C-alpha cells in the first residue's frame, strides 16, 4: 500500500493539452472570420494567435486576444467586440480532448489513493472542459479557483483540497506544469510537488520540485517506486 493517500492534479497543460485546444480554436475562428488564406500565411497567423493567447493566460476576459489578432490581421467577418468573450466561452472549452493514456494512469493511481483536480480559471470554462472530456467521472473532488475565491499559488486552495479529501500534506503529492503556481504553491501548503515538464524546459527558477517527470508513465513509475520503498 502506498505511503501516499492522495494525488492532486492541475488541469490545463497537465491533464489536458491546452496547446492543441488553442490550435483548434484558431481554425474555428479562421473558418468563421477569414476566407482563402494561404497555408504559409496561416502558419504565421497561428503563431501570432498563440502569442496573444499566451499574454492573456490566466485572465478571465479573453476579448483582448481576438481584438489584438483582428488588428494585426483584419478579417473579412469581424466578430463584434462585445461578442468576442462569448465566442471564446462557447467554443474553447470544447476544443479540448482527453489523453486516454493519462487517464489510464490516473485510474491505476485511483485504485490505491484519492485523486483530485485543482485548477485556476472561470467556473464556466473550466467546468465545460471537465464535463466535455468526462474528467468529472474520474476524480474524487474538483476545485476551481473562481468558485472558491482563491487561486494557485495561494496555499488555501491546496488546503481546501486536503480538507475535502481528509488527508494530510505529508500524505499528498501535487502534479502540475507551472513551477510558480503549481509547484511553489503546493509547497507553500507543505505538499510535495511533481513538476510535469513534457517539453523538458530548463528550470531557471529557484523553485525545487520534489520530482520532475516528462510523461505520466514516469509518474506511475515514481508512484510505484514510492510504494516499493514504503514496503521495505
XYZ file of C-alpha atoms in Angstrom:
232
model
C 0.000 0.000 0.000
C 1.287 3.442 -0.893
C 2.599 5.807 1.768
C 0.549 8.482 -0.015
C -3.179 8.858 0.413
C -3.926 11.416 -2.318
C -2.559 12.814 -5.557
C -3.760 16.212 -6.777
C -3.556 17.289 -10.426
C -3.510 20.560 -12.318
C -5.869 20.696 -15.318
C -4.550 22.821 -18.206
C -1.291 21.554 -19.720
C -1.229 18.672 -17.255
C -4.347 16.525 -17.610
C -5.441 18.369 -20.766
C -3.300 19.662 -23.623
C -4.168 23.340 -23.842
C -1.805 23.953 -26.742
C -3.765 21.662 -29.057
C -7.014 23.288 -27.943
C -5.679 26.727 -28.882
C -4.842 25.351 -32.337
C -8.406 24.077 -32.748
C -9.912 27.379 -31.628
C -7.712 29.221 -34.108
C -9.046 27.159 -37.014
C -12.652 27.667 -35.863
C -12.021 31.403 -35.798
C -10.249 31.231 -39.173
C -13.207 29.481 -40.801
C -15.688 31.947 -39.308
C -13.821 35.176 -39.982
C -11.471 34.678 -42.947
C -11.585 33.306 -46.487
C -8.962 31.737 -48.779
C -5.875 32.186 -46.610
C -2.689 30.670 -47.998
C -1.233 27.871 -45.847
C 2.100 29.643 -45.443
C 0.283 32.713 -44.117
C -1.853 30.555 -41.809
C 1.258 29.303 -40.034
C 2.335 32.835 -39.193
C -1.181 33.752 -38.129
C -1.346 30.742 -35.813
C 1.928 31.693 -34.147
C 0.679 35.255 -33.624
C -2.622 33.945 -32.249
C -0.733 31.758 -29.754
C 1.412 34.718 -28.796
C -1.638 36.840 -27.946
C -3.201 33.915 -26.101
C -0.066 33.393 -24.021
C -0.041 37.047 -22.999
C -3.589 36.728 -21.653
C -3.084 33.371 -19.911
C -4.747 33.392 -16.504
C -7.021 36.322 -17.359
C -10.776 35.811 -17.272
C -11.617 38.115 -20.161
C -10.141 36.844 -23.435
C -11.502 39.720 -25.543
C -8.045 41.240 -25.980
C -6.702 38.067 -27.629
C -9.023 38.231 -30.633
C -9.251 42.024 -30.699
C -5.459 42.267 -30.967
C -5.367 39.500 -33.546
C -8.009 41.189 -35.683
C -5.991 44.424 -35.562
C -2.925 42.542 -36.811
C -4.852 40.508 -39.405
C -8.040 42.357 -40.414
C -10.713 39.703 -41.050
C -13.438 39.670 -43.680
C -16.044 38.995 -40.978
C -15.016 40.554 -37.698
C -16.662 39.294 -34.510
C -18.125 42.347 -32.728
C -16.008 43.391 -29.746
C -18.824 42.731 -27.279
C -19.321 39.211 -28.639
C -15.699 38.032 -28.523
C -15.805 36.685 -24.980
C -18.999 34.748 -25.725
C -17.332 33.269 -28.821
C -14.367 32.181 -26.699
C -16.540 30.721 -23.935
C -18.821 28.895 -26.363
C -16.038 27.288 -28.387
C -12.759 26.993 -26.487
C -13.827 24.555 -23.727
C -14.988 22.112 -26.388
C -11.655 22.190 -28.232
C -10.090 20.004 -25.545
C -9.603 16.265 -25.878
C -8.671 13.896 -23.085
C -5.414 11.961 -23.320
C -6.545 8.391 -22.694
C -3.060 7.216 -21.681
C -3.007 9.803 -18.892
C -6.500 8.829 -17.767
C -5.500 5.169 -17.668
C -2.652 6.072 -15.341
C -4.945 8.217 -13.178
C -7.245 5.191 -12.877
C -4.365 2.968 -11.777
C -3.421 5.503 -9.142
C -7.051 5.958 -8.116
C -7.281 2.255 -7.325
C -4.986 2.950 -4.364
C -5.375 6.614 -3.390
C -7.756 9.556 -3.683
C -7.356 11.839 -6.702
C -8.444 15.441 -7.239
C -8.135 18.368 -9.635
C -7.151 21.889 -8.594
C -7.429 24.414 -11.408
C -7.316 28.155 -11.828
C -9.888 29.718 -14.135
C -13.516 30.668 -14.537
C -16.236 28.283 -13.412
C -17.932 28.281 -16.818
C -14.865 27.478 -18.910
C -13.216 25.021 -16.524
C -16.435 23.094 -15.836
C -17.170 22.949 -19.561
C -13.706 21.499 -20.233
C -14.104 18.946 -17.455
C -17.610 17.882 -18.453
C -16.912 17.707 -22.198
C -13.897 15.444 -21.600
C -15.713 13.400 -18.910
C -12.951 14.091 -16.405
C -15.573 14.556 -13.699
C -16.074 10.791 -13.741
C -12.513 10.060 -12.660
C -11.821 12.363 -9.716
C -12.950 12.372 -6.096
C -13.135 16.159 -5.947
C -12.589 19.085 -8.326
C -11.710 22.581 -7.131
C -11.959 25.618 -9.435
C -10.361 28.851 -8.232
C -13.181 31.127 -9.387
C -15.660 29.021 -7.452
C -13.794 29.018 -4.129
C -12.399 32.544 -4.093
C -8.651 31.938 -4.202
C -6.270 30.551 -6.782
C -2.909 28.864 -7.077
C -0.292 29.614 -5.764
C -2.363 30.624 -2.695
C -1.856 27.797 -0.238
C -5.517 27.958 0.828
C -6.731 26.316 -2.374
C -4.431 23.363 -1.696
C -5.505 23.212 1.946
C -9.121 23.158 0.811
C -8.378 20.058 -1.268
C -6.704 18.402 1.722
C -9.777 19.110 3.843
C -12.176 17.796 1.203
C -10.180 14.588 0.851
C -9.483 14.332 4.585
C -5.738 13.839 4.098
C -2.592 15.437 5.498
C 0.005 17.392 3.462
C 2.704 14.785 4.056
C 0.413 12.111 2.603
C -0.156 14.035 -0.640
C 1.505 14.765 -3.993
C 0.585 17.527 -6.431
C 1.291 17.187 -10.165
C 1.409 20.311 -12.316
C 3.239 22.016 -15.181
C 3.656 25.521 -13.742
C 6.598 25.957 -11.390
C 5.267 29.081 -9.677
C 1.528 28.410 -9.481
C 1.639 24.630 -9.058
C 4.945 23.611 -7.505
C 5.725 26.635 -5.349
C 2.030 26.882 -4.478
C 1.669 23.325 -3.211
C 4.969 23.588 -1.366
C 3.508 26.595 0.478
C 0.965 24.093 1.831
C 3.731 21.563 2.651
C 2.671 19.279 -0.211
C 5.349 17.639 -2.360
C 5.240 18.974 -5.918
C 5.875 16.857 -9.005
C 6.738 19.074 -11.966
C 5.181 17.804 -15.210
C 7.633 19.031 -17.845
C 6.921 17.241 -21.172
C 8.799 19.857 -23.203
C 11.835 19.454 -20.942
C 12.288 23.163 -20.486
C 15.103 24.355 -18.267
C 14.202 25.292 -14.699
C 15.676 28.778 -14.423
C 13.924 29.479 -11.101
C 14.877 28.829 -7.516
C 11.852 26.553 -7.120
C 12.933 22.981 -6.486
C 10.245 20.378 -7.184
C 10.143 17.134 -5.240
C 10.377 15.305 -8.578
C 10.314 16.105 -12.300
C 8.592 13.983 -14.963
C 8.107 14.422 -18.719
C 5.362 11.802 -19.083
C 2.587 10.394 -16.947
C 4.209 6.988 -17.319
C 7.061 8.359 -15.228
C 4.560 9.457 -12.617
C 3.346 5.898 -12.400
C 6.916 4.653 -12.130
C 7.626 7.138 -9.390
C 4.425 6.209 -7.632
C 5.271 2.511 -7.855
C 8.770 3.196 -6.671
C 7.418 5.051 -3.648
C 5.124 2.086 -2.947
C 8.073 -0.284 -3.000
C 10.075 1.987 -0.814
C 7.316 2.270 1.752
C 7.002 -1.503 1.896
C 10.677 -2.125 2.611
